mmCIF file of C-alpha atoms in Angstrom:
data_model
loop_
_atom_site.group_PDB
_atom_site.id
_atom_site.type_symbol
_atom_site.label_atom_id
_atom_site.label_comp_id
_atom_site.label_asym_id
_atom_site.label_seq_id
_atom_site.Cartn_x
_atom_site.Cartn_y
_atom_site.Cartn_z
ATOM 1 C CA UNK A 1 162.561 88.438 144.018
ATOM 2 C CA UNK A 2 158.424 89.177 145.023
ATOM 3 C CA UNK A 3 158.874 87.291 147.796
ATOM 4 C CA UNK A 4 161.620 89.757 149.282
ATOM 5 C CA UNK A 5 159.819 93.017 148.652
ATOM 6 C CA UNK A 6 156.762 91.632 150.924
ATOM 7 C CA UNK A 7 159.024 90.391 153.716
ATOM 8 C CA UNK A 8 156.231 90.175 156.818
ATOM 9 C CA UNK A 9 153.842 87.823 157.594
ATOM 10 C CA UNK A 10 150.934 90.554 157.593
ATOM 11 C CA UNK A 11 151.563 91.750 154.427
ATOM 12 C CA UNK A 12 151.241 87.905 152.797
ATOM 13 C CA UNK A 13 147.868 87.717 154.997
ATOM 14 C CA UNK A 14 146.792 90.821 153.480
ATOM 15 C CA UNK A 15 147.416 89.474 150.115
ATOM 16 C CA UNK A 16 146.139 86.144 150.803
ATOM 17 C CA UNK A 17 142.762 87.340 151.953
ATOM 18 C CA UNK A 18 142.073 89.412 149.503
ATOM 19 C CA UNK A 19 141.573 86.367 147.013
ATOM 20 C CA UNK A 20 139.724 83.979 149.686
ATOM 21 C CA UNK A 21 136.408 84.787 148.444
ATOM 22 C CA UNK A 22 137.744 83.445 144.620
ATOM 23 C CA UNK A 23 139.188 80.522 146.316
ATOM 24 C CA UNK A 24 136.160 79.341 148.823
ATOM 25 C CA UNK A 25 134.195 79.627 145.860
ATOM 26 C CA UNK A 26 136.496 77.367 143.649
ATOM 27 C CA UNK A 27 136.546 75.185 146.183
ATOM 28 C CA UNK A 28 133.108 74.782 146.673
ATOM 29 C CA UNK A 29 132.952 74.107 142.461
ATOM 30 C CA UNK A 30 135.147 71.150 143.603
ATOM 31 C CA UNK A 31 133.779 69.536 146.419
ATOM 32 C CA UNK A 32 129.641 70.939 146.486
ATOM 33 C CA UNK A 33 130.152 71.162 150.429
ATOM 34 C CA UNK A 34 130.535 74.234 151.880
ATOM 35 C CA UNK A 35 132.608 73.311 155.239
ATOM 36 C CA UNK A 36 134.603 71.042 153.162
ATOM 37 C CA UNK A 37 135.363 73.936 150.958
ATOM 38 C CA UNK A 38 136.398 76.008 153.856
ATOM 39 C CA UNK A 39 138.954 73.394 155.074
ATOM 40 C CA UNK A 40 140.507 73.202 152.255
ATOM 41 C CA UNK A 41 140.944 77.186 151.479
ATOM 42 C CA UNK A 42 142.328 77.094 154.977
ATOM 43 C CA UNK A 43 145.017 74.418 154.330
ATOM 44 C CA UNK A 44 145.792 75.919 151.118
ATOM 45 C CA UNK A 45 146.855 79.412 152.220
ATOM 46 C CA UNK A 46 148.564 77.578 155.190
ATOM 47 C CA UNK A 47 150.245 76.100 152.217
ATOM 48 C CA UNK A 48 151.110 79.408 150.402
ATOM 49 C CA UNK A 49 151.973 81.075 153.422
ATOM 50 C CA UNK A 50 154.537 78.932 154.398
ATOM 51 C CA UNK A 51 156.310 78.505 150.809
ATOM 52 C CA UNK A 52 155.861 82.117 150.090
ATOM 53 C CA UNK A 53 159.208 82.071 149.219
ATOM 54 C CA UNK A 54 158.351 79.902 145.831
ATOM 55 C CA UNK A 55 156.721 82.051 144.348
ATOM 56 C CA UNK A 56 159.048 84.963 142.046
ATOM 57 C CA UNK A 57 156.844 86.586 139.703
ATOM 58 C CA UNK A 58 153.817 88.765 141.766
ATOM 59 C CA UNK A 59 151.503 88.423 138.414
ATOM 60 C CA UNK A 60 151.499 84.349 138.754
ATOM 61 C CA UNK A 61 150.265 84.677 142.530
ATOM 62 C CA UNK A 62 146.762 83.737 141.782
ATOM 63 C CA UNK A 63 147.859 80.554 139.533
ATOM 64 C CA UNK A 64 150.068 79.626 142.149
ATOM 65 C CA UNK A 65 147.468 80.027 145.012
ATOM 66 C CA UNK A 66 145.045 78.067 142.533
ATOM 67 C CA UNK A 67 147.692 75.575 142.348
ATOM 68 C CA UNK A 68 148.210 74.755 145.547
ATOM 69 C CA UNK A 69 144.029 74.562 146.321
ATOM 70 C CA UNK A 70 144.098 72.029 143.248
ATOM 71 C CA UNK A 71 146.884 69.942 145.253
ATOM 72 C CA UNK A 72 144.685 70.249 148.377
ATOM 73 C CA UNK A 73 141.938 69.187 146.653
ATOM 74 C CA UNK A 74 143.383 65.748 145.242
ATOM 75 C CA UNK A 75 145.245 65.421 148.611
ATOM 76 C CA UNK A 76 142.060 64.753 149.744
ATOM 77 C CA UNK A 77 140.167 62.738 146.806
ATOM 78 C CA UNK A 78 143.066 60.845 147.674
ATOM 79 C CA UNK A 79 142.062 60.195 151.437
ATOM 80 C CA UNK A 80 138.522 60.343 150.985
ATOM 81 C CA UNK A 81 136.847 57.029 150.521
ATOM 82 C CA UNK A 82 133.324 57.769 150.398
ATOM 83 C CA UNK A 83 131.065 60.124 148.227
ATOM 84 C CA UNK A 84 127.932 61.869 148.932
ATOM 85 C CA UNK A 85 125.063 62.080 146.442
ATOM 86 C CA UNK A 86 124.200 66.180 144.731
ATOM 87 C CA UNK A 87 120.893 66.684 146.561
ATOM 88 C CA UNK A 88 122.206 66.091 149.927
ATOM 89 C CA UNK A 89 124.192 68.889 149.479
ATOM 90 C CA UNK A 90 123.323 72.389 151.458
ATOM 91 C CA UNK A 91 123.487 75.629 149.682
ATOM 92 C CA UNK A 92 126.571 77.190 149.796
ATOM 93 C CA UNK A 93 125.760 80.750 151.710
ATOM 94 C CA UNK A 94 128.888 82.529 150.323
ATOM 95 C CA UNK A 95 128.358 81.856 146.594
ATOM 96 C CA UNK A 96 125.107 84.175 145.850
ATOM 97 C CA UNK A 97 123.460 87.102 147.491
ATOM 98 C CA UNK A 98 120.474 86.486 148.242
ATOM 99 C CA UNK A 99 118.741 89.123 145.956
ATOM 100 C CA UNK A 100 120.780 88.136 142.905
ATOM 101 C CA UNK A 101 119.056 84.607 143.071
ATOM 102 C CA UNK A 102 115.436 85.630 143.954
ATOM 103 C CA UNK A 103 113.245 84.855 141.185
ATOM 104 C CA UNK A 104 115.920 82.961 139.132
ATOM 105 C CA UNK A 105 116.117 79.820 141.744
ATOM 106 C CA UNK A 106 114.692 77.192 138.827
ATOM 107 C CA UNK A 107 117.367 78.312 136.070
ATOM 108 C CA UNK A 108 120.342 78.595 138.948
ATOM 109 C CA UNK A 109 119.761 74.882 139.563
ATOM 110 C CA UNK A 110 119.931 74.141 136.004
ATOM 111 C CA UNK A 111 122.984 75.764 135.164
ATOM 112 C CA UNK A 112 124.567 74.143 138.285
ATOM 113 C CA UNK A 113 122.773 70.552 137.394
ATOM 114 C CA UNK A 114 124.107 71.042 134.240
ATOM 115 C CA UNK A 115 127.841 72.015 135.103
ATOM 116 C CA UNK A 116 127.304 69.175 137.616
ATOM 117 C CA UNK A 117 126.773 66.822 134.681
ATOM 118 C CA UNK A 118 130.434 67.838 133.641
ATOM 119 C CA UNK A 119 132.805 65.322 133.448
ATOM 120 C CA UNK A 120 134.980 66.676 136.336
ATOM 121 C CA UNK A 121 138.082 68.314 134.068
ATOM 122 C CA UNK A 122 135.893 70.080 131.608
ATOM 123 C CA UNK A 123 134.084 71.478 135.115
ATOM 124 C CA UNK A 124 137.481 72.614 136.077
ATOM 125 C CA UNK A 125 138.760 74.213 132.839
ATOM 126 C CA UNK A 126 134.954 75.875 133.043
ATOM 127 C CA UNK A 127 135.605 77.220 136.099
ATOM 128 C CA UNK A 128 139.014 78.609 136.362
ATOM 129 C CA UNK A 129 138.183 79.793 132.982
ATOM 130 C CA UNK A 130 134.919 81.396 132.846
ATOM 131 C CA UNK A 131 134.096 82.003 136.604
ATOM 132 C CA UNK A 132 137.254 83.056 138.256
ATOM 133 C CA UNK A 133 139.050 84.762 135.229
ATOM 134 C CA UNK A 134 142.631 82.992 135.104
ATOM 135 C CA UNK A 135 143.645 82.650 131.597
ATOM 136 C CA UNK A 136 143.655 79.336 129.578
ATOM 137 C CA UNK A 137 148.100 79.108 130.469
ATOM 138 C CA UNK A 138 147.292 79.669 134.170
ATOM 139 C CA UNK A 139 144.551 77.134 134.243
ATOM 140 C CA UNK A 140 146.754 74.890 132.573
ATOM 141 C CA UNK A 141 149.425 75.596 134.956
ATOM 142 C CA UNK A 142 147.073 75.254 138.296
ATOM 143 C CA UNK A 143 145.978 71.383 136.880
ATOM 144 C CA UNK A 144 149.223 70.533 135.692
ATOM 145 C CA UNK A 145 147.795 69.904 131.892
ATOM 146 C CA UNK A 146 149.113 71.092 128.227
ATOM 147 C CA UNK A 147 147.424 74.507 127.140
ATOM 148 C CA UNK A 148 145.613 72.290 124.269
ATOM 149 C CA UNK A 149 143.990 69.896 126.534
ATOM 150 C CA UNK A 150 142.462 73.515 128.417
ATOM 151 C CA UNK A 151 141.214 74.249 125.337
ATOM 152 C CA UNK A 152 139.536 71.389 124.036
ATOM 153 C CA UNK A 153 137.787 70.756 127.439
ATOM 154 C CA UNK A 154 137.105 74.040 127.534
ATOM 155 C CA UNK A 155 135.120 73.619 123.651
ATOM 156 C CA UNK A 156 133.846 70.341 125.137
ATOM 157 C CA UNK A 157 132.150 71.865 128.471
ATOM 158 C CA UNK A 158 130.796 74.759 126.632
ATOM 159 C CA UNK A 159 129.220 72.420 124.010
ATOM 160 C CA UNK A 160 127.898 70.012 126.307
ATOM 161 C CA UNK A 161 126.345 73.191 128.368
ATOM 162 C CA UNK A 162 124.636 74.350 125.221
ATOM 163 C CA UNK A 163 123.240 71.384 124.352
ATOM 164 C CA UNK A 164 122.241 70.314 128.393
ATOM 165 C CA UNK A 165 120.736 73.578 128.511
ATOM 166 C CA UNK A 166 119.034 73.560 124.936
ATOM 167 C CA UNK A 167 117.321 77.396 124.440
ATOM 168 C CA UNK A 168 118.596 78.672 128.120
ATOM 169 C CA UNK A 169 120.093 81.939 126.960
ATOM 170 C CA UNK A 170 120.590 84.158 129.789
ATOM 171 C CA UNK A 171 120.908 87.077 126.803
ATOM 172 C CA UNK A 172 117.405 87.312 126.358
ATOM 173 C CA UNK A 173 116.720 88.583 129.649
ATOM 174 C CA UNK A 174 117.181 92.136 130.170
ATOM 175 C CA UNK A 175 118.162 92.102 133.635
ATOM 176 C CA UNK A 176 120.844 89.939 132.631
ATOM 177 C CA UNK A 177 121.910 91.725 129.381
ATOM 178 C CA UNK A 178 125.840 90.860 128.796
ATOM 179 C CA UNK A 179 125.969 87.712 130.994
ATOM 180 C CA UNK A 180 127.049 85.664 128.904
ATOM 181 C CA UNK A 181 130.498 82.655 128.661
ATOM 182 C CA UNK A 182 133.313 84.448 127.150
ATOM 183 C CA UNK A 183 133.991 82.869 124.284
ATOM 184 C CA UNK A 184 138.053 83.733 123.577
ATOM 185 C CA UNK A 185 140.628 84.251 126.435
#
């Protein structure tokens, strides 16, 4: 069993923080507020740390760790009454460097307005799928849905992108050459 081979608590912290970064950024996908975001990465590996013993295959331990940020997350849709509107939001500091988004500010907001506009499960699938690299049976493992419904959300939120974003096509800019959705996972 994985969870026998990595028998200390260090060891599981090591692991663990080596995928923060994808998770605090997931997070922040979720909730658009940074501290919020935090909170929840933080109760999440809490989470994993203390059921490490669940998990028995090493290759599913970023599903599972996805998993258990999605149950985190609707733990607290579930306890949070109130909602706050997109532009009082704050930029999240730990998304971009700042040199990556100089002179691109206008089309970063909308690509985010525009993901924003997502209905939230096809911003999910869209996520997991195309920003953090889990494939389309580990997505459909961390929000509990058939493989087909990750799929057609996934054709969904890519089509509603294309036409939100009518000729945005980051292709055409040679600083950006190859940044582009995958299409096929």
């Amino acid at each position: 069993m994985f969870c026998d081979r990595i028998s200390s608590k260090k060891e599981w912290g090591r692991l663990l923080g080596e995928r923060r970064t994808r998770l605090c950024r997931m997070a922040y996908v979720w909730s658009k507020d940074p501290s919020l975001a935090e909170d929840l990465v933080q109760e999440a590996l809490i989470r994993a740390l203390r059921n490490r013993k669940q998990l028995h295959d090493p290759k599913n331990l970023d599903a599972w760790l996805f998993r258990i940020l999605h149950n985190c997350w609707q733990d607290h849709l579930r306890h949070q009454a109130r909602t706050r509107p997109l532009d009082d939001l704050p930029e999240p500091s730990f998304l971009y460097h700042p040199e990556e988004i100089q002179g691109r500010s206008e089309e970063i907001a909308r690509v985010r307005s525009a993901v924003a506009a997502l209905p939230e499960g096809q911003r999910q699938v869209l996520t997991l799928v195309d920003l953090e690299g889990l494939s389309y049976a580990q997505v459909a493992a961390v929000l509990d849905i058939p493989i087909g419904t990750v799929m057609s959300r996934l054709c969904r939120a890519r089509g509603r992108l294309r036409e939100i974003l009518g000729n945005f096509d980051a292709s055409s800019d040679p600083e950006r050459e190859g940044v582009q959705l995958r299409r096929v996972k």
